[in-house]
XYZ file of C-alpha atoms in Angstrom:
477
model
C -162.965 -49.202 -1.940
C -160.126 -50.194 0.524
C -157.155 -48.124 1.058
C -154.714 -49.232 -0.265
C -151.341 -50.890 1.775
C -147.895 -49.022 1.394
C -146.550 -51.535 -1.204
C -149.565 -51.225 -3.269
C -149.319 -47.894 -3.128
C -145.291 -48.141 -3.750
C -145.947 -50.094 -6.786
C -148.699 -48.052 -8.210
C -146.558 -44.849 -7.815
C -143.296 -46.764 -9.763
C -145.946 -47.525 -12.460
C -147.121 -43.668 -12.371
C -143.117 -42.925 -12.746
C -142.392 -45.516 -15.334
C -145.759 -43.936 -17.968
C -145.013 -40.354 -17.347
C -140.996 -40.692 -17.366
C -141.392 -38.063 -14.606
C -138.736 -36.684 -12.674
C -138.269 -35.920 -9.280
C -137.861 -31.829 -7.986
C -138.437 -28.265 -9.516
C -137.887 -28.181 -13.097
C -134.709 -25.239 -13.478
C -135.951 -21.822 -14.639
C -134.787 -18.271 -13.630
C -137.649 -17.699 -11.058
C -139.712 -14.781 -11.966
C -139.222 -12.229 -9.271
C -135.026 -12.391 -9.976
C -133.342 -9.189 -9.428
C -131.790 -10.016 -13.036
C -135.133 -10.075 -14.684
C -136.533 -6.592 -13.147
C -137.258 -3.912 -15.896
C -135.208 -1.519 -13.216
C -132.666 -3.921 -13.409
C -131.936 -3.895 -17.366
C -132.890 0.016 -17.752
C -129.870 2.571 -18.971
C -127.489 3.412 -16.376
C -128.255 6.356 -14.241
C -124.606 7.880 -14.239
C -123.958 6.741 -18.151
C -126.220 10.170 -18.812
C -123.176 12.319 -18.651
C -121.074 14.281 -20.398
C -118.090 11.866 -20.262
C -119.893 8.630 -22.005
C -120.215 9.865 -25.947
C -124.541 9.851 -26.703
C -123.429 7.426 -29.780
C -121.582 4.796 -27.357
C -123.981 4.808 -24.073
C -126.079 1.877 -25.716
C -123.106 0.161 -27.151
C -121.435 -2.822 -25.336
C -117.727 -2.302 -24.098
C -115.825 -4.227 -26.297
C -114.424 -8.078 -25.083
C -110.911 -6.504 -25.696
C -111.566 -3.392 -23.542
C -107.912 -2.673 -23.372
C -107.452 -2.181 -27.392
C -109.396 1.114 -26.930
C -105.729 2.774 -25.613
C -104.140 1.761 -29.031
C -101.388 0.468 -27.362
C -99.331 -2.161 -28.631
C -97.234 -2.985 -26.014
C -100.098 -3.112 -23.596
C -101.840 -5.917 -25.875
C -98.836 -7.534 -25.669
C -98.817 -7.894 -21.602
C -102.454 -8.906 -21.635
C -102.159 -11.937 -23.912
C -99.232 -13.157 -22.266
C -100.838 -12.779 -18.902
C -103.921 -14.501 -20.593
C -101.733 -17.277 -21.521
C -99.225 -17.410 -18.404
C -101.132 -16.365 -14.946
C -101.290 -18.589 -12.262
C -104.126 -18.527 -11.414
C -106.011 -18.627 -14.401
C -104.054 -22.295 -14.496
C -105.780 -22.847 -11.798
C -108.881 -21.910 -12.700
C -108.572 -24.102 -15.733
C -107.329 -26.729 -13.928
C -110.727 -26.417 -12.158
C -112.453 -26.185 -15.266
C -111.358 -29.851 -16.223
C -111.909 -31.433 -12.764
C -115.418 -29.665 -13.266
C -115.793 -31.454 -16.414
C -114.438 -34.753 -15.177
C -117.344 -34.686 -12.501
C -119.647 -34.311 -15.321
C -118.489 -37.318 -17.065
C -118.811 -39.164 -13.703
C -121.996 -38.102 -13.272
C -123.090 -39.044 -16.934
C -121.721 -42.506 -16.841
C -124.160 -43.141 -14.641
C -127.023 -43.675 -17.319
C -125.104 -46.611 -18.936
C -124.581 -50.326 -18.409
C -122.722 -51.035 -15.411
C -120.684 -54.192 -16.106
C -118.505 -56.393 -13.058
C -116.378 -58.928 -13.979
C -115.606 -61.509 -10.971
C -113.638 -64.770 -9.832
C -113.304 -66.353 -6.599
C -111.762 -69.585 -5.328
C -112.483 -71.375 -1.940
C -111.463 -73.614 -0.594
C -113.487 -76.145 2.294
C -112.564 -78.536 4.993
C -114.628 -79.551 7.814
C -114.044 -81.736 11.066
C -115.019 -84.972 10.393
C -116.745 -85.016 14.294
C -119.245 -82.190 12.886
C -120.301 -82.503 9.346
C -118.950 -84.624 6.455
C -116.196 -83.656 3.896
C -117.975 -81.537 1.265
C -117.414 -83.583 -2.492
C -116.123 -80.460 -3.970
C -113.695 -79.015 -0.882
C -112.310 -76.699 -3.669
C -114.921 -74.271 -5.124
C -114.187 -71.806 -8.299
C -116.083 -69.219 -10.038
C -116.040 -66.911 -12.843
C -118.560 -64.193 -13.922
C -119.633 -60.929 -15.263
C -122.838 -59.126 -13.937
C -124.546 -56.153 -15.800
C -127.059 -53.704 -14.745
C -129.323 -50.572 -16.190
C -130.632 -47.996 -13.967
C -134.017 -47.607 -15.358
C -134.136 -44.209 -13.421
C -137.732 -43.748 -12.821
C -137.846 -41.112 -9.989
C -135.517 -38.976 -12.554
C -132.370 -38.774 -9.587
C -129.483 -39.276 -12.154
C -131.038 -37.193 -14.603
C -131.204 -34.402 -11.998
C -127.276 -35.281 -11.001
C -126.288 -35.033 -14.401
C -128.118 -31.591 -14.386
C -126.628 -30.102 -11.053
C -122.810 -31.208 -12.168
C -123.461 -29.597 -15.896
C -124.694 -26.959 -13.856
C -120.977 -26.962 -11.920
C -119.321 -27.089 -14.752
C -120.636 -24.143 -16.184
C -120.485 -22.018 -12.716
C -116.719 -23.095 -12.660
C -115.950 -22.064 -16.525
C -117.892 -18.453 -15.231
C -115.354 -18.549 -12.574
C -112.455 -18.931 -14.843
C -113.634 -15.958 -17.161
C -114.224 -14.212 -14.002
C -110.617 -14.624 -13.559
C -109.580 -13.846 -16.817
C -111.540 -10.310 -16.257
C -109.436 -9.425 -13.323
C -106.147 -10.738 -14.592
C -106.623 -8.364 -17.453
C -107.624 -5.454 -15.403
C -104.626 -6.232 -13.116
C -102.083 -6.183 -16.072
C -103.408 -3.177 -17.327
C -103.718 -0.988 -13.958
C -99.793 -2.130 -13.659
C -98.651 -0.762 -17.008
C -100.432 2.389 -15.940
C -98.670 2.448 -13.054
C -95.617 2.413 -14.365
C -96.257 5.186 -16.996
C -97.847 7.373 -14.322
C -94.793 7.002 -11.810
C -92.661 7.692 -14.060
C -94.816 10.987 -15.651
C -95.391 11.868 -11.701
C -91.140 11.380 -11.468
C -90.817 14.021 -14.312
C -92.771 16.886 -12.643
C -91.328 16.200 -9.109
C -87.952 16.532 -10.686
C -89.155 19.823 -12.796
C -90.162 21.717 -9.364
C -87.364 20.391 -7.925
C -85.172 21.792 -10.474
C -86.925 25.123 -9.891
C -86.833 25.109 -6.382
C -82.980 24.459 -6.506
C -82.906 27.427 -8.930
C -84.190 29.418 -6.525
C -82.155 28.366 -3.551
C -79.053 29.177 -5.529
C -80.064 32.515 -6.265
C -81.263 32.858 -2.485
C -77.368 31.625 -1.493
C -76.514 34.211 -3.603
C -78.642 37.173 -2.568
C -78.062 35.929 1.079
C -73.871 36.163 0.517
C -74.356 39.612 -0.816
C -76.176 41.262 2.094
C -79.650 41.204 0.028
C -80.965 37.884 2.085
C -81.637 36.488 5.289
C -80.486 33.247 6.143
C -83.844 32.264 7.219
C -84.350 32.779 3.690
C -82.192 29.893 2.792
C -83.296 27.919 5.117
C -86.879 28.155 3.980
C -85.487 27.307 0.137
C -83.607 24.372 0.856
C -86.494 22.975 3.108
C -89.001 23.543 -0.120
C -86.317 21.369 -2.084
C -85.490 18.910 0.516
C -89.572 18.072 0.175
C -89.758 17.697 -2.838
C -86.760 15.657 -3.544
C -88.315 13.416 -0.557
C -90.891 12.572 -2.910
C -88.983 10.933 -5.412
C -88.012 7.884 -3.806
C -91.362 6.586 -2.857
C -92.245 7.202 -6.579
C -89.207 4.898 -7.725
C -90.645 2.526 -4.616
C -94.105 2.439 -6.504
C -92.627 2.298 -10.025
C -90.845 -0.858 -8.965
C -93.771 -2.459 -7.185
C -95.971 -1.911 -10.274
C -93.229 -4.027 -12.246
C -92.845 -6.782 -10.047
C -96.585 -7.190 -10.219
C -96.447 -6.956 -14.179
C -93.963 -9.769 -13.966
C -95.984 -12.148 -11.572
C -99.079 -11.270 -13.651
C -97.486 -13.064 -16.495
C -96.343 -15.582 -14.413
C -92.415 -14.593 -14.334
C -90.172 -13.752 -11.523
C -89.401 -10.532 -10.058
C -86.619 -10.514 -11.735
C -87.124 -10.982 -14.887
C -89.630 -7.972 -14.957
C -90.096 -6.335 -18.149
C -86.706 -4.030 -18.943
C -88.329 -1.946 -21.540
C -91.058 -0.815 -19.784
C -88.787 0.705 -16.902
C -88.783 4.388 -18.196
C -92.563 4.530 -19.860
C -93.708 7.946 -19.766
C -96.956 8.547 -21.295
C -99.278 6.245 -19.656
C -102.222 4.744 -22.211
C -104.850 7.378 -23.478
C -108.089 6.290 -24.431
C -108.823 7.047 -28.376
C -112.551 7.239 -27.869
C -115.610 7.892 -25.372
C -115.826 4.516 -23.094
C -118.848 2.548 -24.157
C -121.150 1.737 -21.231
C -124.106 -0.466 -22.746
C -127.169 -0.788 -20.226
C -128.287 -2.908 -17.472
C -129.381 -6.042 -19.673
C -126.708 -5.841 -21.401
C -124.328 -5.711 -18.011
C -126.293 -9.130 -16.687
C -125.694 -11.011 -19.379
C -121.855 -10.176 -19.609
C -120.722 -10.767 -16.282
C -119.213 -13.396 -15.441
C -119.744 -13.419 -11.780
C -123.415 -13.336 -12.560
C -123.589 -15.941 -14.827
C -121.503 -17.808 -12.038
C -124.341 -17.148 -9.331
C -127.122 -18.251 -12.152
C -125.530 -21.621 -12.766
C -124.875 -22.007 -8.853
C -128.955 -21.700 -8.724
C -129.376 -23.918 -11.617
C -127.156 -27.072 -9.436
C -128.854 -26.124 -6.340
C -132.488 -26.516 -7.964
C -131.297 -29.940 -9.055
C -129.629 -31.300 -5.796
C -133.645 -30.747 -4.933
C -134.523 -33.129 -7.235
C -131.720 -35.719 -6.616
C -132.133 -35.790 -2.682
C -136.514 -36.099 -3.501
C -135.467 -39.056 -5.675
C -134.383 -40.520 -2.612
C -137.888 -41.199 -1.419
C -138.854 -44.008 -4.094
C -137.607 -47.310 -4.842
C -134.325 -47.340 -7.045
C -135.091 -49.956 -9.699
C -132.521 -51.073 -12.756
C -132.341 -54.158 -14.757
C -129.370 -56.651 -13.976
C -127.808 -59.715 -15.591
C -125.557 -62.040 -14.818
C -123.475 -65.261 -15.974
C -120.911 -67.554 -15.471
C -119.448 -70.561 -14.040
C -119.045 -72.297 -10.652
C -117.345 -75.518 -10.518
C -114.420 -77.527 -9.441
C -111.453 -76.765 -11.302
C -111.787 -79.424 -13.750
C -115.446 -79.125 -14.252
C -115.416 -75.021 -14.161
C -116.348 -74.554 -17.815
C -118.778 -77.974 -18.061
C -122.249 -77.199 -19.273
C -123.693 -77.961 -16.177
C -121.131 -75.191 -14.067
C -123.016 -72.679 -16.236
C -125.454 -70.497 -14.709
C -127.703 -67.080 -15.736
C -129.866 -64.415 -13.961
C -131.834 -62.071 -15.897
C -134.549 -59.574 -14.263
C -135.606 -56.135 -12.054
C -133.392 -55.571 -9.358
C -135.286 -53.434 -6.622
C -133.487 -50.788 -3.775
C -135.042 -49.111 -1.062
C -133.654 -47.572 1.498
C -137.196 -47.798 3.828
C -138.445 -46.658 6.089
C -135.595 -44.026 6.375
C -137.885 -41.028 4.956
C -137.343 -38.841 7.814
C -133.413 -38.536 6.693
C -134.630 -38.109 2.828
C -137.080 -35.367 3.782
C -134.080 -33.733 5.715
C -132.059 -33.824 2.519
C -134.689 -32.261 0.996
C -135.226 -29.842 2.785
C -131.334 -29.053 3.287
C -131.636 -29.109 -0.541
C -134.138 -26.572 -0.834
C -132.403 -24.170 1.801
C -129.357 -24.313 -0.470
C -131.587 -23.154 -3.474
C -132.821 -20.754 -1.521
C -129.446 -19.375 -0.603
C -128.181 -20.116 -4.300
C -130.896 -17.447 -5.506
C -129.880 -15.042 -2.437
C -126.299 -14.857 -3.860
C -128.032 -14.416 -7.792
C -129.501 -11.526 -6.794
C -126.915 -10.224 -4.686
C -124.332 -11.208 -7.457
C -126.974 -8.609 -9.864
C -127.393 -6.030 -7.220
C -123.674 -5.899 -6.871
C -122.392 -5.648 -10.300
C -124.839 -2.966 -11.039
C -123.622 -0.890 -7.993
C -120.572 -1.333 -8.655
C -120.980 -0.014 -12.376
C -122.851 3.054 -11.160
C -120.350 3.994 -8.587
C -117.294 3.193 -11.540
C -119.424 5.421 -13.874
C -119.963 8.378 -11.384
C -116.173 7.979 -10.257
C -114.912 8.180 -13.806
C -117.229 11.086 -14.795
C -116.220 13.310 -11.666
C -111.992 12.604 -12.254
C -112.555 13.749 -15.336
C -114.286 17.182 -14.199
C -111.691 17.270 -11.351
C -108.312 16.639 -13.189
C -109.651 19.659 -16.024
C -109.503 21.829 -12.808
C -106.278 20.938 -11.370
C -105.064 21.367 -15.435
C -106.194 24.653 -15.141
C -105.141 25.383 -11.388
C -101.618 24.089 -12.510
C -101.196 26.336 -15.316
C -102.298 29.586 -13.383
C -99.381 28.430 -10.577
C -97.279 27.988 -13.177
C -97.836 31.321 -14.233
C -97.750 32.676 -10.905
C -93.987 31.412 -10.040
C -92.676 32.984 -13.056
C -94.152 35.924 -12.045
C -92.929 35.916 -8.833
C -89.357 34.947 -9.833
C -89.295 38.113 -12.296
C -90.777 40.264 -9.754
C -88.722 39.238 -6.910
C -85.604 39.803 -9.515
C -86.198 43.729 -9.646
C -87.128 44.359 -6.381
C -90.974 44.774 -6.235
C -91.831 41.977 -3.894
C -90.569 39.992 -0.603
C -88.638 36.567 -1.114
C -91.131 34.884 0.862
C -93.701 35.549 -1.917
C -91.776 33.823 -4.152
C -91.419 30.424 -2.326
C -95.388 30.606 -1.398
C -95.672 30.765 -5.408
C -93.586 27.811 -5.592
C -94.982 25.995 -3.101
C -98.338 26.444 -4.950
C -96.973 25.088 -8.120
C -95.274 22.018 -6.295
C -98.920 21.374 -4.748
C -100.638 21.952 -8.171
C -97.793 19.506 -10.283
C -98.421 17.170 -7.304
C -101.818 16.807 -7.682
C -102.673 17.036 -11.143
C -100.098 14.459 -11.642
C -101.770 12.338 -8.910
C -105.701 13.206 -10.769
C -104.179 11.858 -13.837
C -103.538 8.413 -12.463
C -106.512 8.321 -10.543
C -108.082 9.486 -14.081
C -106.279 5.847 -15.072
C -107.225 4.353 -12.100
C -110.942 5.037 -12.546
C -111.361 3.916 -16.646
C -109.382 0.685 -15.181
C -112.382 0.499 -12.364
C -115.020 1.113 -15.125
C -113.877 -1.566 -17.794
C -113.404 -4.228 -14.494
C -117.127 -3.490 -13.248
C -118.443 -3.968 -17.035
C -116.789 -7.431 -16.797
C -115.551 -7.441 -20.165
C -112.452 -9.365 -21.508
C -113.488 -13.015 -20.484
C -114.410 -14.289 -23.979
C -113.374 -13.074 -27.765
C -109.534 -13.122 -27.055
């Protein structure tokens, strides 16, 4: 048998093509040895086995509206306006539809293509080089369709990698959506807590000017030194330092409530100003597992759908390699202007109409093979997308569990200072110990208010860290 010559073996492989309906590139699946689809992967967490996470909610899935668990009304309240009013999540949307326009692009593609035409010209030549044309003046009028039969399977795979887009940018925007909601809520706390921080300041301040009164006193009737003033005030003067860096961060946490809701600075939310019990959870958090953390994360699903359009910009740039073959028509008239609709100024074309951009292979094999690097990097960022969210749960979990243990110390560490300056006041007050006991037993309970007051918004701080790494709140609200 004779080998057979390149057109031969052109034609034979259009006529392969046509029978199969085949189509060029990988077919799209989630390849097997993905991060996502590892049983270590979608196992329990290893910090959800803890005291803190409830045995009856470990397996459970946090909830879409994470922040409903506080029971707070007014807190709902910021969310869905934020949900309604950011900024950015307009622009994510905004994305969203330009996403989907693309799609639609790419989908028109598979229909008729249709051109409607008309020319005039108009012809004079020397008389010295070639005679005067009958017709000098030349008009037309037409309309030309055409199919693309697709046989290599390249729009089909285009229409694939932009539904693909479209569905990595709508992950984006409930990516968004997850932080927006996180953001809104860690502001509220803020608020709360600096104001809750504020009080106890102000409550060892008020002791520690107690104190330096009576030590004014004591020192004005012989019984104190005046380096036992001066040590008072200094206590006071500390702690009263504190307080405007608290109003500072108070403020700041309302400014970025407002611009979370997309308002100005000024028109910041009034009522919240003096909120002083920050949120409390009215339950255990719920955690869920691994599988159920892949599937609910946005940013995931993002870096999935990212792979999917990669996988198919394979197949497109492969589809480059064979002949591009559709199915055109075309009709109309060409005529002088007095004869342009005569039967005999009609004319028709009807068949195959064949594209090839040969012998350029070496530049469709480098698309190809550009293709298939960004695949490969597409499934990179999948699994480091998975790899990531599940750190980033395990270190929220831990965090969360140890605040917990480390704020029920500094509970207990504040009450026993507590304790101790009352005992030192009353045992200063007949005699039986030095001055300077008393302000170290002060000092100790301005430490301990400090820092329990500071555990309790970390304690905040950490749940807020724990519901963002879950990646709830993108869909259900």
């Amino acid at each position: 048998m004779s080998e057979k010559t390149p057109s031969s073996r052109a034609l034979a492989l259009m006529l392969v093509l046509a029978l199969a309906g085949c189509v060029a590139g990988p077919d799209y699946r989630v390849p097997q040895h993905a991060v996502a689809l590892s049983p270590q992967a979608e196992r329990a967490f290893v910090a959800g086995d803890d005291l803190a996470y409830a045995d009856a909610y470990v397996d459970a899935p946090v909830p879409d509206t994470w922040w409903t668990l506080y029971d707070d009304a007014q807190l709902n309240t910021y969310v869905a306006e934020a949900l309604r009013a950011n900024t950015d999540l307009r622009v994510a949307d905004a994305r969203l539809r330009q996403a989907s326009a693309a799609l639609r692009e790419a989908q028109e593609a598979r229909t008729i293509q249709t051109q409607a035409q008309a020319s005039a010209s108009f012809a004079h030549v020397g008389g010295y080089t070639l005679p005067m044309s009958s017709t000098p003046q030349t008009y037309a009028l037409g309309i030309n369709l055409s199919y693309a039969l697709d046989l290599a399977g390249g729009i089909r795979r285009g229409i694939e990698a932009a539904n693909a887009n479209a569905d990595a940018v709508a992950a984006a925007r409930d990516q968004v959506r997850v932080v927006v909601a996180a953001a809104v809520t860690r502001a509220y706390v803020n608020v709360c807590s600096a104001n809750r921080t504020l009080a106890a300041t102000r409550h060892v301040l008020h002791v520690q000017r107690q104190t330096l009164d009576a030590t004014r006193k004591l020192s004005t009737g012989g019984k104190g030194t005046a380096f036992d003033v001066s040590r008072s005030s200094a206590a006071a003067n500390d702690s009263e330092a504190a307080i405007p860096h608290l109003l500072a961060q108070r403020q700041a946490a309302l400014f970025a409530l407002a611009a979370l809701m997309g308002k100005l600075p000024a028109d910041y939310p009034k009522s919240l100003e003096n909120c002083m019990q920050p949120p409390s959870l009215k339950q255990p958090i719920p955690v869920g597992d691994g599988w159920q953390l892949i599937r609910r994360r946005p940013d995931i699903r993002e870096a999935e759908r990212r792979l999917a359009a990669a996988t198919a910009m394979i197949g497109v740039a492969t589809a480059q390699l064979y002949p591009q073959v559709s199915i055109g028509a075309s009709a109309g008239f060409a005529d002088s202007l007095t004869n342009l609709f005569s039967a005999g100024s009609f004319g028709a074309t009807l068949g195959p109409l064949l594209s090839w951009h040969w012998p350029n292979r070496m530049a469709a094999k480098a698309r190809i093979e550009a293709a298939g690097a960004g695949a490969d990097a597409a499934f990179a960022a999948f699994d480091g997308a998975v790899v990531q969210a599940l750190q980033q749960t395990e270190t929220a979990l831990g965090a969360y569990a140890r605040e917990i243990e480390r704020e029920r110390s500094l509970a207990k560490a504040r009450d026993d200072a507590a304790r101790a300056s009352e005992q030192a006041n009353h045992l200063f007050h007949f005699g039986k110990i030095g001055f300077l006991d008393v302000l170290s037993a002060e000092a100790a309970l301005a430490n301990a208010e400090s820092s329990l007051a500071a555990s309790r918004t970390q304690l905040l701080d950490r749940q807020i860290d724990l519901f963002l790494a879950l990646g709830g709140g993108w869909s259900g609200v």
